mmCIF file of C-alpha atoms in Angstrom:
data_model
loop_
_atom_site.group_PDB
_atom_site.id
_atom_site.type_symbol
_atom_site.label_atom_id
_atom_site.label_comp_id
_atom_site.label_asym_id
_atom_site.label_seq_id
_atom_site.Cartn_x
_atom_site.Cartn_y
_atom_site.Cartn_z
ATOM 1 C CA UNK J 178 -5.229 99.197 -86.837
ATOM 2 C CA UNK J 179 -8.974 98.847 -86.255
ATOM 3 C CA UNK J 180 -8.744 95.123 -86.951
ATOM 4 C CA UNK J 181 -6.262 94.720 -84.102
ATOM 5 C CA UNK J 182 -8.484 96.486 -81.557
ATOM 6 C CA UNK J 183 -11.652 94.502 -82.337
ATOM 7 C CA UNK J 184 -12.290 91.357 -80.330
ATOM 8 C CA UNK J 185 -14.296 88.516 -81.683
ATOM 9 C CA UNK J 186 -17.416 87.301 -79.889
ATOM 10 C CA UNK J 187 -15.586 84.127 -78.842
ATOM 11 C CA UNK J 188 -12.800 86.128 -77.197
ATOM 12 C CA UNK J 189 -15.292 88.288 -75.298
ATOM 13 C CA UNK J 190 -17.302 85.286 -74.082
ATOM 14 C CA UNK J 191 -14.205 83.397 -72.937
ATOM 15 C CA UNK J 192 -12.799 86.369 -71.028
ATOM 16 C CA UNK J 193 -16.102 87.028 -69.235
ATOM 17 C CA UNK J 194 -16.473 83.343 -68.415
ATOM 18 C CA UNK J 195 -13.006 83.299 -66.842
ATOM 19 C CA UNK J 196 -13.664 86.449 -64.819
ATOM 20 C CA UNK J 197 -17.116 85.395 -63.626
ATOM 21 C CA UNK J 198 -17.725 84.817 -59.916
ATOM 22 C CA UNK J 199 -19.619 81.706 -58.967
ATOM 23 C CA UNK J 200 -22.960 82.690 -57.423
ATOM 24 C CA UNK J 201 -24.234 80.541 -54.585
ATOM 25 C CA UNK J 202 -27.767 81.563 -53.493
ATOM 26 C CA UNK J 203 -27.379 79.575 -50.247
ATOM 27 C CA UNK J 204 -24.140 81.300 -49.272
ATOM 28 C CA UNK J 205 -24.321 83.256 -46.030
ATOM 29 C CA UNK J 206 -22.042 86.080 -45.044
ATOM 30 C CA UNK J 207 -20.929 86.169 -41.447
ATOM 31 C CA UNK J 208 -21.686 89.478 -39.816
ATOM 32 C CA UNK J 209 -18.768 91.109 -38.068
ATOM 33 C CA UNK J 210 -19.566 93.396 -35.150
ATOM 34 C CA UNK J 211 -18.255 96.942 -35.454
ATOM 35 C CA UNK J 212 -14.878 97.558 -33.872
ATOM 36 C CA UNK J 213 -16.323 100.360 -31.739
ATOM 37 C CA UNK J 214 -18.404 97.895 -29.745
ATOM 38 C CA UNK J 215 -15.306 95.879 -28.859
ATOM 39 C CA UNK J 216 -13.446 98.827 -27.329
ATOM 40 C CA UNK J 217 -13.337 99.124 -23.573
ATOM 41 C CA UNK J 218 -14.551 102.417 -22.139
ATOM 42 C CA UNK J 219 -11.775 104.437 -20.577
ATOM 43 C CA UNK J 220 -11.810 104.234 -16.782
ATOM 44 C CA UNK J 221 -8.801 106.501 -16.264
ATOM 45 C CA UNK J 222 -10.032 110.086 -16.354
ATOM 46 C CA UNK J 223 -8.157 112.742 -14.443
ATOM 47 C CA UNK J 224 -8.729 116.455 -14.746
ATOM 48 C CA UNK J 225 -5.913 118.200 -16.608
ATOM 49 C CA UNK J 226 -4.169 120.930 -14.665
ATOM 50 C CA UNK J 227 -4.000 124.250 -16.557
ATOM 51 C CA UNK J 228 -0.246 124.543 -16.038
ATOM 52 C CA UNK J 229 0.289 121.077 -17.547
ATOM 53 C CA UNK J 230 -1.935 122.023 -20.480
ATOM 54 C CA UNK J 231 0.037 125.235 -21.083
ATOM 55 C CA UNK J 232 3.317 123.299 -21.046
ATOM 56 C CA UNK J 233 1.945 120.828 -23.589
ATOM 57 C CA UNK J 234 0.756 123.662 -25.826
ATOM 58 C CA UNK J 235 4.183 125.321 -25.699
ATOM 59 C CA UNK J 236 5.814 122.074 -26.827
ATOM 60 C CA UNK J 237 3.280 121.692 -29.638
ATOM 61 C CA UNK J 238 4.681 122.051 -33.183
ATOM 62 C CA UNK J 239 1.665 124.211 -34.062
ATOM 63 C CA UNK J 240 1.478 127.907 -33.343
ATOM 64 C CA UNK J 241 -1.592 128.753 -31.317
ATOM 65 C CA UNK J 242 -3.049 132.135 -32.237
ATOM 66 C CA UNK J 243 -5.357 134.333 -30.226
ATOM 67 C CA UNK J 244 -7.667 135.419 -33.037
ATOM 68 C CA UNK J 245 -8.948 138.523 -31.251
ATOM 69 C CA UNK J 246 -5.391 139.782 -30.899
ATOM 70 C CA UNK J 247 -4.515 138.623 -34.423
ATOM 71 C CA UNK J 248 -7.304 140.573 -36.113
ATOM 72 C CA UNK J 249 -6.470 143.756 -34.167
ATOM 73 C CA UNK J 250 -2.926 143.754 -35.579
ATOM 74 C CA UNK J 251 -2.415 146.220 -38.408
ATOM 75 C CA UNK J 252 -1.249 144.137 -41.347
ATOM 76 C CA UNK J 253 0.848 146.577 -43.291
ATOM 77 C CA UNK J 254 3.096 145.028 -45.883
ATOM 78 C CA UNK J 255 3.547 146.191 -49.474
ATOM 79 C CA UNK J 256 1.803 143.083 -50.795
ATOM 80 C CA UNK J 257 -1.067 143.380 -48.323
ATOM 81 C CA UNK J 258 -1.515 147.113 -48.996
ATOM 82 C CA UNK J 259 -1.606 146.499 -52.758
ATOM 83 C CA UNK J 260 -4.199 143.746 -52.244
ATOM 84 C CA UNK J 261 -6.359 145.997 -50.050
ATOM 85 C CA UNK J 262 -6.208 148.899 -52.511
ATOM 86 C CA UNK J 263 -7.155 146.660 -55.428
ATOM 87 C CA UNK J 264 -10.143 145.186 -53.595
ATOM 88 C CA UNK J 265 -11.310 148.532 -52.218
ATOM 89 C CA UNK J 266 -11.465 149.836 -55.782
ATOM 90 C CA UNK J 267 -13.455 146.786 -56.880
ATOM 91 C CA UNK J 268 -15.880 147.150 -53.936
ATOM 92 C CA UNK J 269 -16.455 150.851 -54.652
ATOM 93 C CA UNK J 270 -17.348 150.255 -58.298
#
């Protein structure tokens, strides 16, 4: 099995010679400008009306949460209560 996996020096040299990239010291690489420089600045800027913004948010697939209201809600589920009790015990120790 080991004899099958070993390559001879000739096989290694031929495979590296085939895979080698020709190096040209005089070759120049053309510089491409960044895409950002080619973009036109936006000239159309209108203030968004709050009612339009609210309508867009209602149509959004994401649920927007008021975090102040969210954290004031009492989260009381059997799983949550068990989690709280377990971690209160750990904190007290």
